[in-house]
Coordinates of C-alpha atoms in Angstrom, one line a residue:
Chain A
M49 CA 0.0 0.0 0.0
R50 CA 2.7 2.4 1.0
I51 CA 5.0 1.3 -1.8
A52 CA 2.1 1.7 -4.3
A53 CA 1.5 5.3 -3.0
A54 CA 5.2 6.1 -3.1
A55 CA 5.5 4.7 -6.7
L56 CA 2.4 6.8 -7.7
A57 CA 3.9 9.9 -6.2
A58 CA 7.2 9.3 -8.0
V59 CA 5.5 8.8 -11.3
A60 CA 3.5 11.9 -10.8
Y61 CA 6.6 13.9 -9.8
L62 CA 8.9 12.6 -12.5
V63 CA 6.6 11.9 -15.5
V64 CA 3.1 13.5 -15.2
V65 CA 4.1 16.9 -13.9
P66 CA 6.9 17.6 -16.4
A67 CA 4.8 16.3 -19.2
L68 CA 1.9 18.6 -18.3
L69 CA 4.1 21.7 -17.6
A70 CA 6.8 21.3 -20.3
D71 CA 5.7 24.5 -22.1
K72 CA 4.8 26.4 -18.9
P73 CA 8.2 27.7 -17.8
Y74 CA 6.9 29.7 -14.9
L75 CA 5.1 26.9 -13.1
L76 CA 7.9 24.5 -13.9
G77 CA 10.3 27.0 -12.5
V78 CA 8.3 27.3 -9.2
L79 CA 8.4 23.5 -8.8
T80 CA 12.1 23.4 -9.7
T81 CA 12.9 26.0 -7.1
A82 CA 10.7 24.2 -4.5
S83 CA 12.6 21.0 -5.1
A84 CA 16.0 22.6 -4.7
L85 CA 14.9 24.5 -1.6
S86 CA 13.6 21.2 -0.1
L87 CA 17.0 19.7 -0.7
I88 CA 18.6 22.5 1.4
S89 CA 15.9 22.2 4.1
M90 CA 16.5 18.5 4.3
G91 CA 19.9 19.3 5.7
V92 CA 18.5 21.7 8.3
W93 CA 16.1 18.9 9.3
L94 CA 19.1 16.7 10.1
T95 CA 20.5 19.3 12.5
F96 CA 17.1 19.6 14.2
M97 CA 17.5 15.8 14.7
I98 CA 20.5 16.3 16.9
G99 CA 18.7 19.0 18.8
R100 CA 20.3 22.1 17.3
I101 CA 18.5 25.0 15.7
N102 CA 20.6 25.7 12.6
I103 CA 20.2 29.2 11.1
G104 CA 23.5 28.8 9.2
Q105 CA 22.4 26.8 6.2
G106 CA 22.5 30.0 4.0
A107 CA 26.3 30.2 4.7
F108 CA 26.9 26.7 3.4
A109 CA 24.6 27.2 0.4
L110 CA 26.8 30.2 -0.4
V111 CA 30.0 28.1 0.0
G112 CA 28.6 25.6 -2.4
G113 CA 27.4 28.2 -4.9
Y114 CA 30.7 30.0 -5.0
T115 CA 32.6 26.7 -5.3
T116 CA 30.6 25.9 -8.4
A117 CA 30.9 29.4 -9.8
I118 CA 34.7 29.6 -9.3
L119 CA 35.4 26.0 -10.5
T120 CA 33.2 26.4 -13.7
T121 CA 34.3 29.9 -14.7
K122 CA 37.9 30.3 -13.5
A123 CA 39.1 26.6 -13.5
G124 CA 36.9 25.7 -16.5
L125 CA 35.8 22.5 -14.8
S126 CA 32.6 20.7 -15.9
F127 CA 29.5 21.4 -13.8
W128 CA 29.1 17.7 -13.2
L129 CA 32.5 17.6 -11.3
A130 CA 31.9 21.0 -9.7
L131 CA 28.5 19.9 -8.2
P132 CA 29.8 17.1 -5.9
L133 CA 32.9 19.2 -5.1
S134 CA 30.6 22.0 -4.0
G135 CA 28.8 19.7 -1.6
L136 CA 32.2 18.4 -0.3
A137 CA 33.6 22.0 0.1
A138 CA 30.5 23.0 2.1
A139 CA 30.8 19.8 4.2
A140 CA 34.5 20.4 4.9
A141 CA 33.8 24.0 5.9
A142 CA 31.0 22.8 8.2
A143 CA 33.2 20.1 9.8
L144 CA 35.9 22.7 10.5
I145 CA 33.6 25.3 11.9
G146 CA 31.2 22.9 13.5
W147 CA 33.9 21.2 15.6
S148 CA 34.1 24.3 17.7
I149 CA 30.6 25.9 17.5
L150 CA 28.7 22.6 18.0
R151 CA 29.7 22.8 21.6
L152 CA 27.1 25.5 21.9
R153 CA 23.4 24.6 22.4
G154 CA 20.0 26.1 22.4
V155 CA 19.7 29.8 21.6
Y156 CA 23.5 30.2 21.6
F157 CA 23.9 27.8 18.7
A158 CA 21.0 29.5 16.9
M159 CA 22.6 32.9 17.4
I160 CA 26.1 31.8 16.3
T161 CA 24.8 30.1 13.2
L162 CA 22.8 33.2 12.4
S163 CA 26.0 35.2 12.7
L164 CA 27.7 32.6 10.5
T165 CA 25.3 33.3 7.6
E166 CA 26.1 37.0 8.0
T167 CA 29.9 36.2 8.2
M168 CA 29.9 34.2 5.0
R169 CA 28.1 37.1 3.2
L170 CA 30.7 39.6 4.4
L171 CA 33.5 37.2 3.5
A172 CA 32.1 36.9 -0.1
L173 CA 31.8 40.6 -0.2
N174 CA 35.3 41.3 0.9
A175 CA 37.3 38.5 -0.8
K176 CA 37.2 40.3 -4.1
A177 CA 40.0 38.4 -5.8
L178 CA 38.1 35.1 -5.5
T179 CA 34.4 36.1 -5.4
G180 CA 34.3 39.4 -7.4
G181 CA 32.9 41.2 -4.3
A182 CA 29.5 42.9 -4.6
T183 CA 29.3 42.4 -8.4
G184 CA 29.4 38.6 -7.8
I185 CA 30.2 36.1 -10.5
V186 CA 27.9 36.2 -13.6
S187 CA 27.5 34.5 -16.9
I188 CA 28.2 31.1 -15.5
P189 CA 27.8 28.5 -18.3
T190 CA 24.8 26.1 -18.1
P191 CA 25.7 22.5 -17.4
G192 CA 27.2 20.8 -20.4
A193 CA 26.9 17.2 -21.6
A194 CA 28.0 14.5 -19.2
S195 CA 29.2 11.2 -20.7
L196 CA 30.3 8.0 -19.0
F197 CA 32.5 5.5 -21.0
G198 CA 31.6 7.4 -24.2
L199 CA 27.9 7.1 -23.5
V200 CA 26.1 10.5 -23.1
V201 CA 24.2 10.2 -19.8
V202 CA 23.0 13.8 -19.6
P203 CA 22.6 16.0 -22.7
D204 CA 24.0 19.5 -22.9
F205 CA 21.5 21.8 -21.2
A206 CA 21.8 24.3 -24.0
S207 CA 20.6 21.8 -26.6
V208 CA 17.4 20.8 -24.8
N209 CA 14.4 22.4 -23.1
Q210 CA 16.4 24.1 -20.3
H211 CA 13.5 24.5 -17.9
L212 CA 12.7 20.8 -18.2
A213 CA 16.4 19.9 -17.8
F214 CA 16.7 22.0 -14.6
Y215 CA 13.5 20.4 -13.3
Y216 CA 14.9 17.0 -13.7
L217 CA 18.3 18.0 -12.2
S218 CA 16.6 19.4 -9.1
A219 CA 14.3 16.4 -8.8
A220 CA 17.3 14.0 -9.0
L221 CA 19.1 16.0 -6.4
L222 CA 16.1 16.1 -4.1
L223 CA 15.6 12.3 -4.5
L224 CA 19.3 11.9 -3.6
G225 CA 18.9 14.1 -0.6
V226 CA 15.8 12.3 0.6
A227 CA 17.5 9.0 0.1
I228 CA 20.6 10.1 2.2
V229 CA 18.5 11.5 5.0
W230 CA 16.0 8.6 5.0
R231 CA 18.9 6.1 5.2
I232 CA 20.5 8.0 8.1
A233 CA 17.2 8.5 10.0
N234 CA 16.4 4.8 9.9
S235 CA 19.9 3.6 10.7
R236 CA 21.8 3.1 13.9
M237 CA 23.3 6.5 13.4
G238 CA 19.8 8.0 13.2
W239 CA 19.0 6.7 16.6
L240 CA 22.3 8.0 18.0
F241 CA 21.4 11.4 16.5
R242 CA 18.1 11.3 18.4
S243 CA 19.8 10.4 21.6
L244 CA 21.9 13.6 21.2
Q245 CA 18.6 15.6 20.8
Q246 CA 17.3 14.1 24.1
N247 CA 20.3 14.3 26.3
E248 CA 23.9 14.7 25.3
E249 CA 25.4 14.0 28.7
L250 CA 23.4 10.7 29.0
A251 CA 24.4 9.7 25.4
A252 CA 28.1 10.5 26.2
S253 CA 27.9 8.5 29.5
I254 CA 26.8 5.3 27.7
G255 CA 29.7 5.7 25.2
V256 CA 28.3 7.6 22.3
N257 CA 31.0 9.7 20.7
V258 CA 29.0 12.9 20.9
A259 CA 31.5 15.2 19.3
K260 CA 31.9 12.9 16.3
F261 CA 28.2 12.4 15.6
R262 CA 27.2 16.0 15.9
V263 CA 30.0 17.0 13.4
I264 CA 28.8 14.2 11.0
A265 CA 25.2 15.5 11.2
F266 CA 26.3 19.1 10.6
A267 CA 28.6 18.1 7.7
V268 CA 25.9 16.1 6.0
C269 CA 23.5 19.0 6.5
S270 CA 25.9 21.4 4.9
F271 CA 26.7 18.9 2.1
L272 CA 23.0 19.1 1.1
G273 CA 23.1 22.9 1.5
G274 CA 26.2 23.1 -0.7
L275 CA 24.5 21.0 -3.4
G276 CA 21.5 23.2 -3.3
G277 CA 23.7 26.3 -3.6
A278 CA 25.5 24.8 -6.5
F279 CA 22.2 24.1 -8.2
F280 CA 20.9 27.6 -7.9
T281 CA 24.2 29.0 -9.1
A282 CA 23.9 26.9 -12.3
S283 CA 20.2 27.6 -12.8
Q284 CA 20.5 31.3 -12.3
Q285 CA 23.9 31.4 -14.0
S286 CA 25.1 33.9 -11.4
I287 CA 25.9 34.3 -7.7
Y288 CA 26.2 37.3 -5.4
P289 CA 27.1 37.7 -1.7
S290 CA 23.4 38.3 -1.1
S291 CA 22.2 35.2 -2.9
F292 CA 21.7 33.4 0.4
G293 CA 21.3 35.5 3.4
V294 CA 19.8 35.5 6.9
P295 CA 16.2 35.5 5.7
D296 CA 16.9 32.4 3.5
S297 CA 18.5 30.6 6.5
I298 CA 15.4 31.5 8.6
Y299 CA 13.1 30.2 5.8
F300 CA 14.9 26.8 5.6
M301 CA 14.4 26.4 9.4
L302 CA 10.7 27.4 9.1
Y303 CA 10.1 25.0 6.2
C304 CA 11.4 22.1 8.3
F305 CA 9.4 23.1 11.4
L306 CA 6.1 23.7 9.6
G307 CA 6.4 20.5 7.7
G308 CA 7.0 18.5 10.8
L309 CA 10.2 17.8 12.7
A310 CA 9.3 14.2 13.4
Y311 CA 9.0 13.2 9.8
V312 CA 11.7 12.7 7.1
F313 CA 9.3 14.2 4.5
G314 CA 8.6 17.1 6.8
P315 CA 11.0 19.6 5.1
V316 CA 9.8 18.5 1.6
V317 CA 6.1 19.0 2.5
G318 CA 6.8 22.2 4.3
T319 CA 8.9 23.7 1.5
F320 CA 6.5 22.7 -1.3
I321 CA 3.4 23.9 0.5
L322 CA 4.9 27.1 1.8
F323 CA 6.9 28.1 -1.2
I324 CA 4.1 27.4 -3.6
S325 CA 1.5 29.2 -1.4
F326 CA 3.9 32.2 -1.3
E327 CA 4.0 32.2 -5.1
L328 CA 0.2 31.9 -5.3
L329 CA -0.1 35.0 -3.1
H330 CA 1.9 36.9 -5.7
G331 CA -1.2 38.7 -6.9
L332 CA -1.7 40.4 -3.5
R333 CA 1.4 42.5 -4.2
E334 CA 2.4 44.4 -1.0
Y335 CA 0.1 42.2 1.1
Q336 CA 1.8 39.0 -0.1
M337 CA 4.4 39.0 2.8
L338 CA 1.7 40.0 5.4
I339 CA -0.7 37.2 4.5
Y340 CA 2.2 34.7 4.2
S341 CA 3.5 35.6 7.7
L342 CA 0.0 35.2 9.0
V343 CA -0.2 31.7 7.4
I344 CA 3.1 30.8 9.1
I345 CA 1.9 32.1 12.5
A346 CA -1.5 30.4 12.2
L347 CA 0.2 27.1 11.4
M348 CA 2.4 27.4 14.5
L349 CA -0.7 28.2 16.7
W350 CA -2.9 25.4 15.5
L351 CA -0.5 22.8 14.1
P352 CA 2.5 23.0 16.4
N353 CA 3.9 19.6 15.3
G354 CA 3.8 20.4 11.6
L355 CA 1.7 19.9 8.6
L356 CA 2.4 16.2 8.5
S357 CA 0.9 15.7 11.9
L358 CA -2.5 16.1 10.2
R359 CA -2.3 12.5 9.0
P360 CA -3.3 9.6 11.2
P361 CA -0.1 8.4 12.9
A362 CA -0.4 4.7 11.9
R363 CA 0.0 5.5 8.2
L364 CA 3.0 7.9 8.5
A365 CA 5.8 7.0 6.1
G366 CA 9.2 7.2 7.6
R367 CA 8.0 8.5 11.0
P368 CA 10.5 7.6 13.7
E369 CA 8.9 5.3 16.1
P370 CA 9.1 6.5 19.7
A371 CA 11.8 4.4 21.4
A372 CA 9.4 3.4 24.2
A373 CA 6.8 2.0 21.8
K374 CA 9.5 -0.1 20.1
R375 CA 10.7 -1.5 23.4
R376 CA 7.1 -2.4 24.4
R377 CA 6.4 -4.1 21.1
G378 CA 9.6 -6.1 21.3
A379 CA 8.8 -7.3 24.8
G380 CA 5.3 -8.3 23.6
Q381 CA 6.6 -10.5 20.9
E382 CA 9.0 -12.3 23.2
A383 CA 6.2 -13.0 25.7
Chain B
M94 CA 41.7 59.1 19.4
E95 CA 39.5 60.7 22.0
Q96 CA 36.9 61.1 19.4
V97 CA 36.8 57.3 18.8
V98 CA 36.5 56.6 22.5
I99 CA 33.7 59.1 22.9
N100 CA 31.9 57.6 19.9
G101 CA 32.3 54.1 21.3
L102 CA 30.9 55.3 24.6
I103 CA 27.8 56.8 23.0
L104 CA 27.2 53.9 20.7
G105 CA 27.6 51.5 23.7
M106 CA 25.0 53.3 25.8
N107 CA 22.5 53.2 22.9
Y108 CA 23.2 49.5 22.3
A109 CA 22.7 48.7 26.0
L110 CA 19.1 49.9 25.7
I111 CA 18.6 47.5 22.7
A112 CA 20.2 44.5 24.4
L113 CA 18.4 45.0 27.8
G114 CA 14.9 44.4 26.3
L115 CA 16.1 41.3 24.4
T116 CA 17.8 39.8 27.4
L117 CA 14.8 40.6 29.7
I118 CA 12.4 38.7 27.5
F119 CA 14.9 35.8 27.2
A120 CA 15.4 35.6 31.0
L121 CA 11.7 35.6 31.7
M122 CA 10.3 33.3 29.0
G123 CA 13.2 31.5 27.5
V124 CA 12.2 33.2 24.2
L125 CA 14.9 34.5 21.9
N126 CA 12.9 37.3 20.4
F127 CA 13.7 37.5 16.8
A128 CA 11.3 40.3 16.4
H129 CA 13.3 42.6 18.6
G130 CA 14.9 44.5 15.7
Q131 CA 11.5 45.0 14.1
L132 CA 10.2 46.4 17.4
Y133 CA 13.1 48.9 17.3
V134 CA 12.1 49.9 13.8
L135 CA 8.5 50.3 14.8
G136 CA 9.5 52.5 17.7
G137 CA 11.6 54.6 15.3
F138 CA 8.7 55.0 12.9
V139 CA 6.1 55.9 15.6
T140 CA 8.4 58.6 16.9
Y141 CA 9.0 59.8 13.3
Y142 CA 5.3 60.2 12.9
L143 CA 4.5 61.8 16.3
Y144 CA 7.6 64.1 16.5
G145 CA 8.7 64.5 12.9
V146 CA 5.4 64.7 11.1
M147 CA 2.8 65.7 13.7
G148 CA 5.2 68.0 15.6
L149 CA 4.5 66.7 19.1
P150 CA 7.1 67.6 21.8
F151 CA 9.9 65.0 21.8
V152 CA 9.3 63.8 25.4
L153 CA 5.6 63.3 24.7
A154 CA 6.4 61.4 21.5
L155 CA 8.9 59.2 23.5
V156 CA 6.2 58.4 26.1
A157 CA 3.6 57.6 23.4
T158 CA 6.1 55.4 21.6
A159 CA 6.9 53.5 24.8
V160 CA 3.2 52.9 25.4
T161 CA 2.5 51.9 21.9
L162 CA 5.3 49.4 21.9
A163 CA 4.3 48.0 25.3
A164 CA 0.8 47.4 23.9
V165 CA 2.3 45.6 20.9
G166 CA 4.4 43.5 23.3
I167 CA 1.3 42.6 25.3
V168 CA -0.6 41.6 22.2
M169 CA 2.3 39.4 21.1
E170 CA 2.5 37.7 24.4
R171 CA -1.2 37.2 25.0
A172 CA -2.2 36.2 21.4
L173 CA 0.8 34.2 20.3
F174 CA 3.6 33.3 22.7
R175 CA 1.3 32.2 25.6
R176 CA -0.5 29.6 23.5
V177 CA 2.6 28.3 21.7
L178 CA 4.6 28.0 24.9
R179 CA 1.8 26.0 26.4
I180 CA 1.0 23.5 23.6
S181 CA 4.3 22.9 21.8
S182 CA 6.3 19.8 22.5
R183 CA 9.6 21.2 21.4
E184 CA 11.5 24.2 22.8
E185 CA 12.4 25.4 19.4
S186 CA 8.8 26.5 18.6
S187 CA 8.9 29.7 20.6
M188 CA 11.9 30.9 18.7
L189 CA 10.4 30.0 15.4
L190 CA 7.2 31.8 16.3
A191 CA 9.3 34.8 17.1
A192 CA 10.8 34.5 13.6
G193 CA 7.3 34.4 12.1
T194 CA 6.3 37.4 14.2
A195 CA 9.3 39.3 12.9
L196 CA 8.1 38.6 9.3
L197 CA 4.6 39.8 10.3
L198 CA 5.9 43.0 11.9
E199 CA 8.3 43.8 9.1
S200 CA 5.6 43.4 6.4
S201 CA 3.1 45.4 8.5
I202 CA 5.7 48.2 8.9
L203 CA 6.3 48.2 5.2
I204 CA 2.6 48.5 4.4
V205 CA 1.9 51.2 7.0
F206 CA 5.0 53.3 6.8
G207 CA 6.3 52.6 3.3
E208 CA 9.8 51.7 2.2
K209 CA 11.4 55.1 2.4
Q210 CA 14.2 55.8 4.8
R211 CA 12.9 58.1 7.5
G212 CA 14.7 60.4 10.0
V213 CA 13.9 63.3 12.2
P214 CA 16.0 66.4 13.0
P215 CA 18.1 66.1 16.2
V216 CA 16.3 67.3 19.4
M217 CA 19.2 69.7 20.3
T218 CA 21.5 71.5 18.0
G219 CA 25.1 72.6 18.6
V220 CA 28.3 70.8 19.4
Y221 CA 30.0 70.2 22.8
E222 CA 33.8 69.7 23.2
V223 CA 34.7 66.9 25.7
F224 CA 38.3 66.1 26.3
G225 CA 39.3 67.4 22.9
A226 CA 36.6 65.4 21.1
Y227 CA 33.6 66.9 19.4
V228 CA 30.2 65.7 20.5
P229 CA 27.1 66.9 18.6
A230 CA 24.5 68.0 21.2
G231 CA 21.9 65.7 19.6
R232 CA 24.1 62.6 20.3
A233 CA 24.9 63.8 23.8
F234 CA 21.2 64.1 24.4
V235 CA 20.6 60.5 23.2
F236 CA 23.5 59.3 25.4
A237 CA 22.0 61.0 28.5
A238 CA 18.5 59.8 27.8
S239 CA 19.8 56.2 27.2
A240 CA 21.8 56.4 30.4
L241 CA 18.8 57.6 32.4
L242 CA 16.6 54.8 31.0
V243 CA 19.2 52.1 31.7
A244 CA 19.7 53.4 35.2
G245 CA 15.9 53.6 35.7
F246 CA 15.5 50.0 34.4
I247 CA 18.2 48.7 36.8
L248 CA 16.7 50.6 39.8
F249 CA 13.2 49.3 38.9
M250 CA 14.4 45.7 38.7
Q251 CA 16.4 46.0 41.9
Y252 CA 14.2 47.9 44.3
T253 CA 10.5 47.7 43.3
R254 CA 8.0 45.0 44.0
P255 CA 7.3 44.2 40.3
G256 CA 11.0 44.3 39.6
R257 CA 11.6 41.7 42.4
A258 CA 8.8 39.6 41.0
L259 CA 10.3 39.7 37.5
R260 CA 13.7 38.7 38.9
A261 CA 12.1 35.9 40.8
L262 CA 10.4 34.7 37.7
A263 CA 13.7 34.8 35.7
Q264 CA 15.5 32.8 38.4
D265 CA 12.9 30.0 39.0
R266 CA 9.5 29.9 37.5
E267 CA 8.1 27.3 39.8
A268 CA 9.5 28.8 43.0
A269 CA 8.1 32.2 42.0
L270 CA 4.7 30.6 41.4
L271 CA 4.8 29.0 44.9
Q272 CA 5.6 32.3 46.5
G273 CA 2.5 33.8 45.0
V274 CA 3.9 35.6 42.0
N275 CA 1.2 35.9 39.4
V276 CA 3.4 34.3 36.7
K277 CA 1.1 34.9 33.8
R278 CA 0.7 38.6 34.6
Y279 CA 4.4 39.2 35.1
A280 CA 5.3 37.4 31.9
M281 CA 3.1 39.8 30.1
I282 CA 4.6 42.8 32.0
G283 CA 8.1 41.6 31.1
F284 CA 7.2 41.3 27.5
A285 CA 5.7 44.8 27.6
I286 CA 8.8 46.3 29.2
G287 CA 11.1 44.4 26.8
S288 CA 9.2 45.7 23.8
A289 CA 9.0 49.2 25.2
L290 CA 12.8 49.3 25.6
A291 CA 13.3 48.2 22.0
G292 CA 10.9 50.9 20.9
L293 CA 12.5 53.5 23.1
S294 CA 15.9 52.8 21.7
G295 CA 14.5 53.1 18.2
A296 CA 12.8 56.3 19.2
L297 CA 16.0 57.8 20.5
L298 CA 18.2 56.6 17.7
V299 CA 15.9 57.8 14.9
T300 CA 17.1 61.3 15.8
V301 CA 20.7 60.3 15.0
F302 CA 20.4 57.5 12.4
A303 CA 17.4 57.2 10.1
V304 CA 15.2 54.0 10.1
N305 CA 13.8 52.0 7.3
S306 CA 11.6 48.9 7.2
G307 CA 14.5 46.6 6.4
L308 CA 16.6 47.6 9.4
G309 CA 15.0 45.0 11.7
T310 CA 17.2 42.0 11.0
P311 CA 20.5 43.8 11.2
I312 CA 19.5 45.3 14.6
S313 CA 18.4 41.9 15.8
I314 CA 21.8 40.5 14.8
K315 CA 23.6 43.3 16.7
A316 CA 21.5 42.6 19.7
F317 CA 22.3 38.9 19.5
I318 CA 26.0 39.6 19.3
M319 CA 25.8 41.8 22.5
I320 CA 24.0 39.1 24.5
M321 CA 26.3 36.4 23.2
I322 CA 29.3 38.4 24.4
G323 CA 27.8 39.2 27.8
G324 CA 25.7 36.0 28.4
A325 CA 22.1 35.6 27.5
G326 CA 19.5 36.5 30.2
V327 CA 21.9 38.5 32.4
V328 CA 21.3 42.2 32.8
S329 CA 24.9 43.1 33.5
G330 CA 26.1 40.9 30.7
A331 CA 23.8 42.7 28.2
I332 CA 25.2 46.1 29.2
F333 CA 28.8 44.8 29.1
G334 CA 28.2 43.2 25.7
A335 CA 26.7 46.5 24.4
F336 CA 29.8 48.5 25.4
V337 CA 32.2 45.9 24.0
L338 CA 30.3 46.0 20.6
G339 CA 30.1 49.8 20.7
F340 CA 33.8 50.3 21.2
V341 CA 34.8 47.6 18.8
E342 CA 32.6 49.2 16.2
A343 CA 33.8 52.7 16.8
F344 CA 37.5 51.6 16.6
G345 CA 36.8 49.3 13.7
Y346 CA 35.1 52.0 11.6
F347 CA 38.0 54.3 12.4
F348 CA 40.9 52.0 11.4
I349 CA 39.4 49.5 9.0
P350 CA 37.4 50.3 5.9
G351 CA 33.9 49.2 5.2
S352 CA 32.3 45.9 6.1
I353 CA 35.6 44.2 7.2
T354 CA 34.9 45.4 10.7
Y355 CA 31.8 43.2 11.1
L356 CA 33.6 40.3 9.4
L357 CA 36.3 40.5 12.1
I358 CA 33.7 40.9 14.8
F359 CA 31.9 37.7 13.7
I360 CA 35.1 35.7 13.4
G361 CA 36.2 37.0 16.8
L362 CA 32.8 36.0 18.2
I363 CA 33.0 32.5 16.9
V364 CA 36.5 32.0 18.4
F365 CA 35.4 33.6 21.7
L366 CA 32.3 31.5 22.0
S367 CA 34.2 28.3 21.3
L368 CA 36.4 29.2 24.3
R369 CA 33.7 30.5 26.5
P370 CA 30.3 29.2 25.3
Q371 CA 28.1 31.0 27.9
G372 CA 29.6 34.5 27.4
I373 CA 31.4 36.5 30.0
M374 CA 28.7 36.6 32.7
G375 CA 26.1 34.0 31.6
K376 CA 25.2 30.9 33.3
P377 CA 26.1 27.8 31.2
W378 CA 23.3 27.2 28.6
G379 CA 21.5 30.4 29.5

């Protein structure tokens, strides 16, 4: 039943939607952006899992974006090599910075990651030799063809319907991100992450290497952020210090929260529903932001556990089972 | 050089007013009020309207701003934070609600007051000379008013009955409840005072720097830096952090060009917090 539903959703997402919207670039663009934003939010969800409020994802999206921009324009590297390298660069930066700042918790971590987003913007603004300063890096080439053993896997983006090509790229990246986070959330490491969220001292006292696991979570989070940043750099063919700022970091966090922190699909649902509803409110002009913020506040007042909590618990896909329930069930089977 | 020191002192006193409101709300409710900068901006705009446009006496405009902002704070607490703090299962939700409130305030300010940069003429004109440094009278006035307000706030918290109740609430909510403190009422009062302080700092600084609707987030970030330096939820820490930031900014803008000052402040902050996570005067984990 669940597999059938998932297969249906995948077919709709990968076949039906692009077929229907192939000649409607605006709508396709909205969905493309929502997919890529979901990918970035997936990462933030992972840091919520270790009990940290991460408002620094914009910084790592910026690192990923600039890595792609510099590698493709100055080093002449193919986008398909620059993309994974951007993720890795963001992850490496996160591991380096995270080692020290992950000692902070609660509001302190939230405030320092917020500052980190601002730091990265100022760094991009001032490191003119590398980033071009305020004028940014523009006219970045679209992704070219990628071939494996002489076989063309991905066609040159310039030779096909670009909107469709970017839609599929963002969809592929999102599926990769969901797969990574799903795998982690349902593995032993996922449970260790949750133990950090509940009580770090207790986790440490039973032998969990707390410092290692929180850095891993932060690095994976930033890896996804870096990939997302690289995607936006390629699809917009430009990057500026202000491409990802504090408001973006706050939105990534809100998307996760409003989708539901207890569900792997929370950030995806939150991003799609909120981002698309923001676009739908476009006609309201100056009232767009006002209505949107009222929607966000109303969701927090009446759905404090996220949009996905609307569904009956038994049918939730990928919902982490409470540890106590699992223990009880295990005991029942033995009896 | 004297000029830089004087500038730092004036800036620090203004910042203290901003940081105090934020740290008060944090100490009372455990809420990191993301909307603090927006409250500052709202205060600036209300004063612009009453003093700059309608021509009310400045002191009257100041009082009216404080009352308006206190009312906004009360509405925020009663309508939003009280419910979310009660029903939510995760501690993050109050902070995210504050972020949502910041969006709401910012878009409301944009609709009501427009996107133009607004400023008012200084309350006093002329220039004083202090230790060989020049201080415009307008800034001296802002310094004196801020100092009075900070001193008044400390005396209020230290020696009055509501002040003691607020401190009790900040120290231990349950114990305060058991001693007969009306916790709900004082949480509301605390929110009102915190918002009024943010509004007052906006009202005073609009006479020196102009305000615009987008200024909220940068001001919030500055307030966060101050309470990270001093320690969240501690009054003395907020004042200390404010003066540190004021002096660093004054020296930075004098010796280093442009936005590199803030880049260095942030990098310094990250290094400092990895050595001392709770700030200079804070309790571990706030």
